C-alpha angles and dihedrals in degrees: 000000000000118000117220132195089229092066092054091046092052090048089054093049090052088063090069128060121222091258095044110122098189092103133007110258088225087071087069103027107052144110094267094060091038088059093046096051091048094049090044090058095046091048091058097052122105117245106255137156087263108106116233131184091247118027121186123211116223089265099039122118136181132217137180129223093018116172118226124198118238126234087225098074127172111273098188130031094252138002099041092130097179096051122099137194124220134332121228111228115201089215142358128194131184148063092332140151118216117202117234090214102049132027091212097049093100120164138167128252120242110287095359118205100190138032121166132169116203128198116197124207135173107169107353142079128240111276110261099214150345129258097275100025127058120196094035103120126206089246093054092045094053092047091049089054091048092052092046090054092048091052092045090052091050094242110168123233085231093059121114095230113144108233128188143167112194132182112207117200143131113299089238089066097051096108095062091061099050097091100042090049094053112112091221090053092050093046092049094049092049091047090055092043092052093047094051093044092052094040091054090055092051095046092046094044091236113179110221123217107243095240092048092049093048090050090049092050091049090052093045093050098047110028095098091053091047091051089057089057095052120090103224118186151128119257120188123224086233090059091052092050090050090049092052090045090064092070107014114035095171094054091043091055091050091047092048091052090048090049092051088054090050089054091048096047093045093044095238120162112224140164091225 
């Protein structure tokens, strides 16, 4: 019998009554755990001809709260105002290698077939910027980090790797994600981000390290082509539940009940 995270999570929630104030119920019923219990189920399914929303290869893994390095790295020890550190991805799925020493040392396996980044939402929008840069959406930022990793791992634009950036949220929230998931929107934001990052270096007479500059040029020259290879879209939690229901009705019912509680605790209006 397969063991799922959802069962353990529901057991934990049963330890607390509805009026128990020891912990906030949103610590248990939230988008982060919703994502984990969905990926946990998909990861334990056998590879068959039946098409599923998320299909794992025999070597694929998933992880939550992975940290991805940015292509806009710091070029001087202090004062590089347009640099950024790492981006926190709610979930990653694919032929990946996770370092035992660092949660953000993410790399790709040899000849990877799949690499997805997933952003989970319940009652919030995608963040519109970072501390020093406005108009640099969470969607654009994640995709930039994905491209940077692909370049750093010497993955060719001609490779057959399946790439995806997916925002998972209630169906009732779908309209707020239409613009930030548009390829034109993402390209424009990255174009502006690249220009300002390079301009700041020129105005501040920053001397690039050769390796950093070559990596930056590679990103600048190929990012638009990489974006065209990435499947970028919104997927509702309801769609995922329906997909699971096709092959595992019992789990789908448990997941649907958990999801309803997530909506209730996070005060989300839904037609479910």
